[in-house]
GROMACS .gro file of N, CA and C in nm:
model
  459
    1ARG      N    1  -8.037  19.342 -10.548
    1ARG     CA    2  -7.953  19.314 -10.664
    1ARG      C    3  -7.874  19.443 -10.700
    2VAL      N    4  -7.746  19.424 -10.730
    2VAL     CA    5  -7.656  19.536 -10.760
    2VAL      C    6  -7.562  19.499 -10.872
    3THR      N    7  -7.487  19.592 -10.918
    3THR     CA    8  -7.383  19.564 -11.020
    3THR      C    9  -7.262  19.506 -10.941
    4LEU      N   10  -7.167  19.448 -11.014
    4LEU     CA   11  -7.049  19.391 -10.949
    4LEU      C   12  -6.971  19.506 -10.886
    5ALA      N   13  -6.959  19.623 -10.950
    5ALA     CA   14  -6.889  19.740 -10.906
    5ALA      C   15  -6.951  19.794 -10.767
    6GLU      N   16  -7.083  19.791 -10.770
    6GLU     CA   17  -7.151  19.826 -10.639
    6GLU      C   18  -7.124  19.733 -10.534
    7ALA      N   19  -7.128  19.603 -10.566
    7ALA     CA   20  -7.107  19.503 -10.466
    7ALA      C   21  -6.972  19.521 -10.402
    8ARG      N   22  -6.862  19.550 -10.488
    8ARG     CA   23  -6.724  19.571 -10.437
    8ARG      C   24  -6.720  19.687 -10.345
    9ARG      N   25  -6.803  19.795 -10.375
    9ARG     CA   26  -6.801  19.909 -10.281
    9ARG      C   27  -6.872  19.886 -10.147
   10ARG      N   28  -6.975  19.802 -10.150
   10ARG     CA   29  -7.047  19.775 -10.029
   10ARG      C   30  -7.006  19.678  -9.922
   11VAL      N   31  -6.896  19.604  -9.957
   11VAL     CA   32  -6.850  19.501  -9.860
   11VAL      C   33  -6.709  19.537  -9.823
   12THR      N   34  -6.661  19.470  -9.709
   12THR     CA   35  -6.535  19.499  -9.653
   12THR      C   36  -6.427  19.394  -9.692
   13PHE      N   37  -6.447  19.331  -9.801
   13PHE     CA   38  -6.344  19.226  -9.849
   13PHE      C   39  -6.336  19.233 -10.000
   14PRO      N   40  -6.231  19.184 -10.051
   14PRO     CA   41  -6.225  19.180 -10.206
   14PRO      C   42  -6.320  19.075 -10.256
   15VAL      N   43  -6.408  19.115 -10.357
   15VAL     CA   44  -6.499  19.021 -10.419
   15VAL      C   45  -6.429  18.950 -10.532
   16LEU      N   46  -6.427  18.821 -10.514
   16LEU     CA   47  -6.355  18.729 -10.607
   16LEU      C   48  -6.447  18.682 -10.710
   17LEU      N   49  -6.398  18.660 -10.832
   17LEU     CA   50  -6.469  18.600 -10.945
   17LEU      C   51  -6.401  18.488 -10.999
   18PRO      N   52  -6.470  18.379 -11.045
   18PRO     CA   53  -6.401  18.267 -11.117
   18PRO      C   54  -6.339  18.319 -11.247
   19ALA      N   55  -6.219  18.267 -11.272
   19ALA     CA   56  -6.157  18.295 -11.405
   19ALA      C   57  -6.182  18.185 -11.500
   20ALA      N   58  -6.250  18.071 -11.450
   20ALA     CA   59  -6.279  17.958 -11.536
   20ALA      C   60  -6.368  18.006 -11.654
   21ALA      N   61  -6.343  17.953 -11.774
   21ALA     CA   62  -6.418  17.988 -11.885
   21ALA      C   63  -6.569  17.979 -11.860
   22GLY      N   64  -6.640  18.077 -11.900
   22GLY     CA   65  -6.779  18.078 -11.875
   22GLY      C   66  -6.839  18.127 -11.752
   23PHE      N   67  -6.745  18.156 -11.652
   23PHE     CA   68  -6.789  18.198 -11.524
   23PHE      C   69  -6.737  18.328 -11.478
   24GLN      N   70  -6.674  18.400 -11.575
   24GLN     CA   71  -6.608  18.530 -11.547
   24GLN      C   72  -6.710  18.636 -11.517
   25ALA      N   73  -6.833  18.630 -11.571
   25ALA     CA   74  -6.931  18.738 -11.551
   25ALA      C   75  -7.065  18.668 -11.499
   26PRO      N   76  -7.106  18.686 -11.373
   26PRO     CA   77  -7.217  18.633 -11.322
   26PRO      C   78  -7.348  18.701 -11.383
   27ASP      N   79  -7.457  18.623 -11.390
   27ASP     CA   80  -7.577  18.680 -11.449
   27ASP      C   81  -7.649  18.773 -11.350
   28ALA      N   82  -7.626  18.768 -11.219
   28ALA     CA   83  -7.677  18.846 -11.120
   28ALA      C   84  -7.579  18.849 -11.006
   29VAL      N   85  -7.583  18.966 -10.930
   29VAL     CA   86  -7.505  18.989 -10.812
   29VAL      C   87  -7.598  19.049 -10.710
   30PHE      N   88  -7.584  18.992 -10.583
   30PHE     CA   89  -7.668  19.037 -10.475
   30PHE      C   90  -7.571  19.063 -10.354
   31VAL      N   91  -7.607  19.160 -10.268
   31VAL     CA   92  -7.532  19.201 -10.157
   31VAL      C   93  -7.625  19.210 -10.038
   32ASP      N   94  -7.577  19.147  -9.929
   32ASP     CA   95  -7.635  19.188  -9.792
   32ASP      C   96  -7.520  19.257  -9.718
   33ARG      N   97  -7.524  19.385  -9.700
   33ARG     CA   98  -7.405  19.451  -9.633
   33ARG      C   99  -7.403  19.433  -9.485
   34ASP      N  100  -7.511  19.387  -9.431
   34ASP     CA  101  -7.513  19.368  -9.282
   34ASP      C  102  -7.488  19.236  -9.216
   35ARG      N  103  -7.523  19.131  -9.291
   35ARG     CA  104  -7.520  18.994  -9.241
   35ARG      C  105  -7.450  18.911  -9.332
   36PRO      N  106  -7.346  18.842  -9.286
   36PRO     CA  107  -7.268  18.865  -9.160
   36PRO      C  108  -7.194  19.002  -9.158
   37PRO      N  109  -7.135  19.024  -9.042
   37PRO     CA  110  -7.052  19.152  -9.028
   37PRO      C  111  -6.953  19.162  -9.148
   38GLY      N  112  -6.946  19.278  -9.216
   38GLY     CA  113  -6.867  19.287  -9.328
   38GLY      C  114  -6.935  19.266  -9.463
   39GLY      N  115  -7.064  19.206  -9.455
   39GLY     CA  116  -7.141  19.183  -9.568
   39GLY      C  117  -7.120  19.048  -9.632
   40ARG      N  118  -7.206  19.018  -9.734
   40ARG     CA  119  -7.205  18.893  -9.808
   40ARG      C  120  -7.237  18.921  -9.946
   41VAL      N  121  -7.165  18.860 -10.044
   41VAL     CA  122  -7.194  18.880 -10.188
   41VAL      C  123  -7.236  18.740 -10.241
   42ASP      N  124  -7.346  18.740 -10.324
   42ASP     CA  125  -7.386  18.625 -10.389
   42ASP      C  126  -7.381  18.641 -10.546
   43LEU      N  127  -7.306  18.560 -10.606
   43LEU     CA  128  -7.293  18.558 -10.751
   43LEU      C  129  -7.380  18.453 -10.807
   44VAL      N  130  -7.480  18.479 -10.894
   44VAL     CA  131  -7.574  18.386 -10.947
   44VAL      C  132  -7.551  18.371 -11.089
   45TYR      N  133  -7.545  18.247 -11.132
   45TYR     CA  134  -7.528  18.200 -11.273
   45TYR      C  135  -7.644  18.121 -11.319
   46ARG      N  136  -7.710  18.159 -11.429
   46ARG     CA  137  -7.822  18.087 -11.485
   46ARG      C  138  -7.779  17.941 -11.526
   47ALA      N  139  -7.880  17.855 -11.515
   47ALA     CA  140  -7.868  17.723 -11.568
   47ALA      C  141  -7.849  17.722 -11.722
   48ARG      N  142  -7.769  17.627 -11.769
   48ARG     CA  143  -7.728  17.628 -11.912
   48ARG      C  144  -7.674  17.485 -11.935
   49PRO      N  145  -7.649  17.446 -12.067
   49PRO     CA  146  -7.592  17.320 -12.091
   49PRO      C  147  -7.467  17.298 -12.008
   50GLY      N  148  -7.466  17.180 -11.928
   50GLY     CA  149  -7.349  17.153 -11.852
   50GLY      C  150  -7.357  17.214 -11.711
   51LEU      N  151  -7.463  17.294 -11.683
   51LEU     CA  152  -7.491  17.356 -11.549
   51LEU      C  153  -7.634  17.350 -11.524
   52PRO      N  154  -7.685  17.232 -11.477
   52PRO     CA  155  -7.825  17.203 -11.458
   52PRO      C  156  -7.887  17.300 -11.349
   53PRO      N  157  -8.019  17.328 -11.368
   53PRO     CA  158  -8.077  17.410 -11.269
   53PRO      C  159  -8.103  17.341 -11.136
   54SER      N  160  -8.109  17.423 -11.033
   54SER     CA  161  -8.162  17.373 -10.908
   54SER      C  162  -8.302  17.332 -10.911
   55GLN      N  163  -8.337  17.235 -10.827
   55GLN     CA  164  -8.480  17.189 -10.829
   55GLN      C  165  -8.572  17.298 -10.770
   56PHE      N  166  -8.515  17.402 -10.706
   56PHE     CA  167  -8.594  17.501 -10.638
   56PHE      C  168  -8.592  17.636 -10.713
   57THR      N  169  -8.494  17.660 -10.787
   57THR     CA  170  -8.476  17.787 -10.862
   57THR      C  171  -8.431  17.757 -11.002
   58ASP      N  172  -8.419  17.861 -11.088
   58ASP     CA  173  -8.373  17.843 -11.222
   58ASP      C  174  -8.217  17.866 -11.231
   59ALA      N  175  -8.160  17.891 -11.117
   59ALA     CA  176  -8.017  17.909 -11.102
   59ALA      C  177  -7.938  17.775 -11.120
   60GLY      N  178  -7.831  17.790 -11.190
   60GLY     CA  179  -7.740  17.681 -11.208
   60GLY      C  180  -7.621  17.673 -11.112
   61LEU      N  181  -7.577  17.791 -11.064
   61LEU     CA  182  -7.467  17.799 -10.967
   61LEU      C  183  -7.484  17.920 -10.890
   62LEU      N  184  -7.451  17.905 -10.763
   62LEU     CA  185  -7.442  18.017 -10.661
   62LEU      C  186  -7.310  18.017 -10.603
   63VAL      N  187  -7.237  18.137 -10.607
   63VAL     CA  188  -7.105  18.143 -10.539
   63VAL      C  189  -7.128  18.255 -10.432
   64THR      N  190  -7.115  18.219 -10.306
   64THR     CA  191  -7.140  18.312 -10.190
   64THR      C  192  -6.999  18.341 -10.128
   65GLN      N  193  -6.973  18.472 -10.086
   65GLN     CA  194  -6.851  18.499 -10.012
   65GLN      C  195  -6.883  18.597  -9.904
   66PHE      N  196  -6.794  18.584  -9.793
   66PHE     CA  197  -6.813  18.673  -9.683
   66PHE      C  198  -6.689  18.663  -9.598
   67ARG      N  199  -6.669  18.759  -9.507
   67ARG     CA  200  -6.561  18.741  -9.410
   67ARG      C  201  -6.600  18.641  -9.297
   68GLY      N  202  -6.516  18.545  -9.283
   68GLY     CA  203  -6.545  18.442  -9.180
   68GLY      C  204  -6.441  18.337  -9.189
   69ARG      N  205  -6.441  18.249  -9.088
   69ARG     CA  206  -6.338  18.138  -9.071
   69ARG      C  207  -6.401  18.005  -9.057
   70LEU      N  208  -6.368  17.914  -9.137
   70LEU     CA  209  -6.398  17.780  -9.117
   70LEU      C  210  -6.297  17.719  -9.022
   71THR      N  211  -6.348  17.643  -8.924
   71THR     CA  212  -6.261  17.573  -8.829
   71THR      C  213  -6.317  17.432  -8.808
   72ASP      N  214  -6.227  17.340  -8.785
   72ASP     CA  215  -6.267  17.202  -8.753
   72ASP      C  216  -6.374  17.195  -8.631
   73ASP      N  217  -6.344  17.283  -8.537
   73ASP     CA  218  -6.431  17.286  -8.426
   73ASP      C  219  -6.567  17.328  -8.454
   74PHE      N  220  -6.590  17.411  -8.558
   74PHE     CA  221  -6.723  17.468  -8.580
   74PHE      C  222  -6.787  17.422  -8.713
   75ILE      N  223  -6.719  17.348  -8.791
   75ILE     CA  224  -6.782  17.291  -8.904
   75ILE      C  225  -6.880  17.180  -8.863
   76LYS      N  226  -7.002  17.182  -8.900
   76LYS     CA  227  -7.099  17.079  -8.867
   76LYS      C  228  -7.111  16.979  -8.983
   77LYS      N  229  -7.060  16.868  -8.967
   77LYS     CA  230  -7.062  16.776  -9.081
   77LYS      C  231  -7.195  16.693  -9.074
   78VAL      N  232  -7.301  16.764  -9.104
   78VAL     CA  233  -7.430  16.695  -9.094
   78VAL      C  234  -7.505  16.700  -9.231
   79THR      N  235  -7.536  16.590  -9.278
   79THR     CA  236  -7.616  16.577  -9.396
   79THR      C  237  -7.724  16.477  -9.378
   80VAL      N  238  -7.828  16.476  -9.464
   80VAL     CA  239  -7.929  16.373  -9.462
   80VAL      C  240  -7.914  16.311  -9.601
   81GLY      N  241  -7.870  16.184  -9.602
   81GLY     CA  242  -7.855  16.117  -9.727
   81GLY      C  243  -7.740  16.169  -9.810
   82GLY      N  244  -7.642  16.233  -9.750
   82GLY     CA  245  -7.528  16.285  -9.824
   82GLY      C  246  -7.398  16.252  -9.769
   83LEU      N  247  -7.292  16.320  -9.815
   83LEU     CA  248  -7.156  16.294  -9.767
   83LEU      C  249  -7.079  16.416  -9.754
   84VAL      N  250  -6.997  16.418  -9.649
   84VAL     CA  251  -6.906  16.530  -9.638
   84VAL      C  252  -6.763  16.483  -9.647
   85GLU      N  253  -6.676  16.547  -9.729
   85GLU     CA  254  -6.541  16.521  -9.746
   85GLU      C  255  -6.451  16.639  -9.740
   86GLN      N  256  -6.337  16.619  -9.653
   86GLN     CA  257  -6.250  16.732  -9.635
   86GLN      C  258  -6.169  16.744  -9.767
   87VAL      N  259  -6.153  16.869  -9.827
   87VAL     CA  260  -6.072  16.882  -9.943
   87VAL      C  261  -5.985  17.005  -9.933
   88GLU      N  262  -5.897  17.027 -10.021
   88GLU     CA  263  -5.819  17.155 -10.032
   88GLU      C  264  -5.854  17.225 -10.161
   89VAL      N  265  -5.865  17.356 -10.155
   89VAL     CA  266  -5.881  17.447 -10.270
   89VAL      C  267  -5.768  17.546 -10.270
   90ALA      N  268  -5.692  17.534 -10.371
   90ALA     CA  269  -5.565  17.623 -10.388
   90ALA      C  270  -5.485  17.614 -10.246
   91GLY      N  271  -5.472  17.492 -10.201
   91GLY     CA  272  -5.389  17.485 -10.070
   91GLY      C  273  -5.467  17.527  -9.941
   92GLN      N  274  -5.597  17.568  -9.950
   92GLN     CA  275  -5.666  17.607  -9.836
   92GLN      C  276  -5.770  17.503  -9.794
   93PRO      N  277  -5.808  17.496  -9.668
   93PRO     CA  278  -5.896  17.384  -9.624
   93PRO      C  279  -6.039  17.411  -9.672
   94GLY      N  280  -6.112  17.305  -9.703
   94GLY     CA  281  -6.243  17.314  -9.754
   94GLY      C  282  -6.319  17.188  -9.725
   95TYR      N  283  -6.454  17.190  -9.754
   95TYR     CA  284  -6.538  17.073  -9.735
   95TYR      C  285  -6.627  17.063  -9.848
   96TRP      N  286  -6.640  16.939  -9.909
   96TRP     CA  287  -6.735  16.897 -10.018
   96TRP      C  288  -6.856  16.828  -9.960
   97PHE      N  289  -6.976  16.891  -9.977
   97PHE     CA  290  -7.103  16.831  -9.924
   97PHE      C  291  -7.166  16.782 -10.058
   98SER      N  292  -7.183  16.647 -10.065
   98SER     CA  293  -7.260  16.587 -10.170
   98SER      C  294  -7.394  16.543 -10.115
   99GLY      N  295  -7.494  16.554 -10.197
   99GLY     CA  296  -7.624  16.512 -10.152
   99GLY      C  297  -7.691  16.637 -10.084
  100GLU      N  298  -7.808  16.610 -10.024
  100GLU     CA  299  -7.878  16.726  -9.970
  100GLU      C  300  -7.959  16.680  -9.850
  101PRO      N  301  -8.015  16.752  -9.768
  101PRO     CA  302  -7.958  16.887  -9.735
  101PRO      C  303  -7.851  16.883  -9.636
  102HIS      N  304  -7.784  16.995  -9.606
  102HIS     CA  305  -7.675  17.004  -9.513
  102HIS      C  306  -7.668  17.150  -9.454
  103PHE      N  307  -7.584  17.150  -9.352
  103PHE     CA  308  -7.559  17.287  -9.290
  103PHE      C  309  -7.423  17.280  -9.233
  104TYR      N  310  -7.367  17.397  -9.202
  104TYR     CA  311  -7.235  17.412  -9.139
  104TYR      C  312  -7.240  17.538  -9.060
  105THR      N  313  -7.148  17.547  -8.966
  105THR     CA  314  -7.134  17.679  -8.893
  105THR      C  315  -6.995  17.727  -8.911
  106TYR      N  316  -6.981  17.859  -8.892
  106TYR     CA  317  -6.851  17.930  -8.909
  106TYR      C  318  -6.839  18.039  -8.805
  107ARG      N  319  -6.719  18.092  -8.785
  107ARG     CA  320  -6.700  18.217  -8.703
  107ARG      C  321  -6.693  18.329  -8.796
  108ASP      N  322  -6.788  18.427  -8.768
  108ASP     CA  323  -6.795  18.539  -8.856
  108ASP      C  324  -6.677  18.645  -8.810
  109ALA      N  325  -6.670  18.757  -8.885
  109ALA     CA  326  -6.561  18.853  -8.853
  109ALA      C  327  -6.549  18.905  -8.723
  110ARG      N  328  -6.664  18.908  -8.646
  110ARG     CA  329  -6.661  18.949  -8.511
  110ARG      C  330  -6.647  18.828  -8.412
  111GLY      N  331  -6.627  18.713  -8.448
  111GLY     CA  332  -6.605  18.596  -8.370
  111GLY      C  333  -6.734  18.526  -8.331
  112GLY      N  334  -6.847  18.568  -8.379
  112GLY     CA  335  -6.979  18.503  -8.355
  112GLY      C  336  -6.990  18.370  -8.439
  113VAL      N  337  -7.065  18.278  -8.380
  113VAL     CA  338  -7.091  18.151  -8.450
  113VAL      C  339  -7.218  18.165  -8.529
  114VAL      N  340  -7.219  18.138  -8.654
  114VAL     CA  341  -7.323  18.151  -8.745
  114VAL      C  342  -7.360  18.017  -8.807
  115ASP      N  343  -7.485  17.976  -8.802
  115ASP     CA  344  -7.534  17.866  -8.877
  115ASP      C  345  -7.570  17.898  -9.024
  116GLU      N  346  -7.518  17.815  -9.121
  116GLU     CA  347  -7.543  17.843  -9.258
  116GLU      C  348  -7.607  17.719  -9.321
  117GLN      N  349  -7.711  17.738  -9.395
  117GLN     CA  350  -7.779  17.625  -9.467
  117GLN      C  351  -7.760  17.634  -9.613
  118THR      N  352  -7.790  17.519  -9.670
  118THR     CA  353  -7.787  17.506  -9.818
  118THR      C  354  -7.891  17.601  -9.873
  119ARG      N  355  -7.877  17.651  -9.998
  119ARG     CA  356  -7.978  17.733 -10.057
  119ARG      C  357  -8.032  17.678 -10.194
  120LEU      N  358  -7.934  17.621 -10.266
  120LEU     CA  359  -7.977  17.552 -10.400
  120LEU      C  360  -8.011  17.411 -10.376
  121ALA      N  361  -7.980  17.348 -10.258
  121ALA     CA  362  -8.007  17.210 -10.233
  121ALA      C  363  -7.929  17.122 -10.332
  122GLY      N  364  -7.810  17.161 -10.358
  122GLY     CA  365  -7.725  17.081 -10.444
  122GLY      C  366  -7.588  17.054 -10.376
  123ASN      N  367  -7.496  16.997 -10.455
  123ASN     CA  368  -7.366  16.976 -10.408
  123ASN      C  369  -7.305  17.111 -10.375
  124THR      N  370  -7.220  17.107 -10.266
  124THR     CA  371  -7.170  17.237 -10.223
  124THR      C  372  -7.027  17.224 -10.180
  125LEU      N  373  -6.944  17.315 -10.213
  125LEU     CA  374  -6.802  17.325 -10.186
  125LEU      C  375  -6.788  17.444 -10.102
  126VAL      N  376  -6.736  17.431  -9.975
  126VAL     CA  377  -6.715  17.546  -9.888
  126VAL      C  378  -6.565  17.554  -9.857
  127TRP      N  379  -6.503  17.668  -9.868
  127TRP     CA  380  -6.352  17.673  -9.851
  127TRP      C  381  -6.311  17.809  -9.790
  128GLN      N  382  -6.198  17.806  -9.736
  128GLN     CA  383  -6.137  17.935  -9.689
  128GLN      C  384  -6.046  17.989  -9.793
  129ALA      N  385  -6.045  18.130  -9.809
  129ALA     CA  386  -5.954  18.203  -9.892
  129ALA      C  387  -5.908  18.321  -9.812
  130GLY      N  388  -5.797  18.313  -9.741
  130GLY     CA  389  -5.752  18.417  -9.659
  130GLY      C  390  -5.850  18.442  -9.550
  131GLU      N  391  -5.907  18.560  -9.530
  131GLU     CA  392  -6.008  18.593  -9.424
  131GLU      C  393  -6.147  18.569  -9.478
  132GLN      N  394  -6.162  18.516  -9.598
  132GLN     CA  395  -6.303  18.491  -9.648
  132GLN      C  396  -6.332  18.347  -9.646
  133THR      N  397  -6.466  18.327  -9.640
  133THR     CA  398  -6.519  18.194  -9.664
  133THR      C  399  -6.599  18.212  -9.787
  134LEU      N  400  -6.585  18.107  -9.877
  134LEU     CA  401  -6.653  18.098 -10.003
  134LEU      C  402  -6.739  17.978 -10.005
  135ARG      N  403  -6.850  17.979 -10.075
  135ARG     CA  404  -6.936  17.862 -10.091
  135ARG      C  405  -6.986  17.860 -10.236
  136LEU      N  406  -6.962  17.746 -10.298
  136LEU     CA  407  -7.009  17.719 -10.434
  136LEU      C  408  -7.108  17.612 -10.437
  137GLU      N  409  -7.229  17.642 -10.484
  137GLU     CA  410  -7.340  17.550 -10.477
  137GLU      C  411  -7.404  17.526 -10.623
  138GLY      N  412  -7.423  17.401 -10.656
  138GLY     CA  413  -7.485  17.371 -10.783
  138GLY      C  414  -7.486  17.218 -10.799
  139GLN      N  415  -7.543  17.175 -10.913
  139GLN     CA  416  -7.556  17.037 -10.946
  139GLN      C  417  -7.430  16.998 -11.026
  140LEU      N  418  -7.318  17.021 -10.966
  140LEU     CA  419  -7.194  16.996 -11.032
  140LEU      C  420  -7.117  16.870 -10.971
  141PRO      N  421  -7.044  16.796 -11.047
  141PRO     CA  422  -6.955  16.704 -10.977
  141PRO      C  423  -6.845  16.772 -10.907
  142LYS      N  424  -6.781  16.705 -10.809
  142LYS     CA  425  -6.678  16.764 -10.720
  142LYS      C  426  -6.560  16.823 -10.808
  143GLU      N  427  -6.518  16.746 -10.912
  143GLU     CA  428  -6.399  16.788 -10.994
  143GLU      C  429  -6.426  16.924 -11.057
  144GLU      N  430  -6.545  16.942 -11.105
  144GLU     CA  431  -6.584  17.069 -11.170
  144GLU      C  432  -6.597  17.187 -11.072
  145ALA      N  433  -6.653  17.155 -10.955
  145ALA     CA  434  -6.664  17.257 -10.850
  145ALA      C  435  -6.524  17.294 -10.809
  146LEU      N  436  -6.431  17.209 -10.789
  146LEU     CA  437  -6.294  17.236 -10.745
  146LEU      C  438  -6.224  17.315 -10.858
  147ARG      N  439  -6.253  17.288 -10.987
  147ARG     CA  440  -6.190  17.360 -11.100
  147ARG      C  441  -6.237  17.511 -11.096
  148ILE      N  442  -6.361  17.524 -11.076
  148ILE     CA  443  -6.414  17.670 -11.072
  148ILE      C  444  -6.362  17.735 -10.944
  149ALA      N  445  -6.362  17.672 -10.830
  149ALA     CA  446  -6.320  17.732 -10.706
  149ALA      C  447  -6.168  17.777 -10.710
  150GLU      N  448  -6.086  17.692 -10.769
  150GLU     CA  449  -5.946  17.718 -10.771
  150GLU      C  450  -5.912  17.831 -10.877
  151SER      N  451  -6.006  17.866 -10.959
  151SER     CA  452  -5.989  17.977 -11.050
  151SER      C  453  -6.031  18.115 -10.984
  152MET      N  454  -6.084  18.123 -10.867
  152MET     CA  455  -6.128  18.237 -10.805
  152MET      C  456  -6.021  18.342 -10.788
  153ARG      N  457  -6.033  18.458 -10.839
  153ARG     CA  458  -5.938  18.567 -10.846
  153ARG      C  459  -5.998  18.699 -10.799
   0.00000   0.00000   0.00000
């Protein structure tokens, strides 16, 4: 667990934050500077009215970001009792996973293929923003997830 300023110093990409009201300041910030290459930042938001908790944690929303590329060849559209839909976030490709559980794969900054699994076991929006892949997970409807994602700056 680190400060937002420390997270920005430890990774090799710009850390983005939602500008949407109520989401500008995460309740906790975590960094893994080694995996994937270039590091990963997790922004955690506590559950609150309108942002229900995960059934496994008290978190209401998790926003993860790292250097990597989503591609049609490597996205695994696999869910159990859920649905995958191709979407756009600010003109960039993305995927909306509803239901649980699910996984996808991506190419990391070094070109390696990485399997990624759900962590909050909720609805998940995964999208590309330049050289970064972002993942937003929580018990949110697709429209709200897209609104928060499109506010990332």
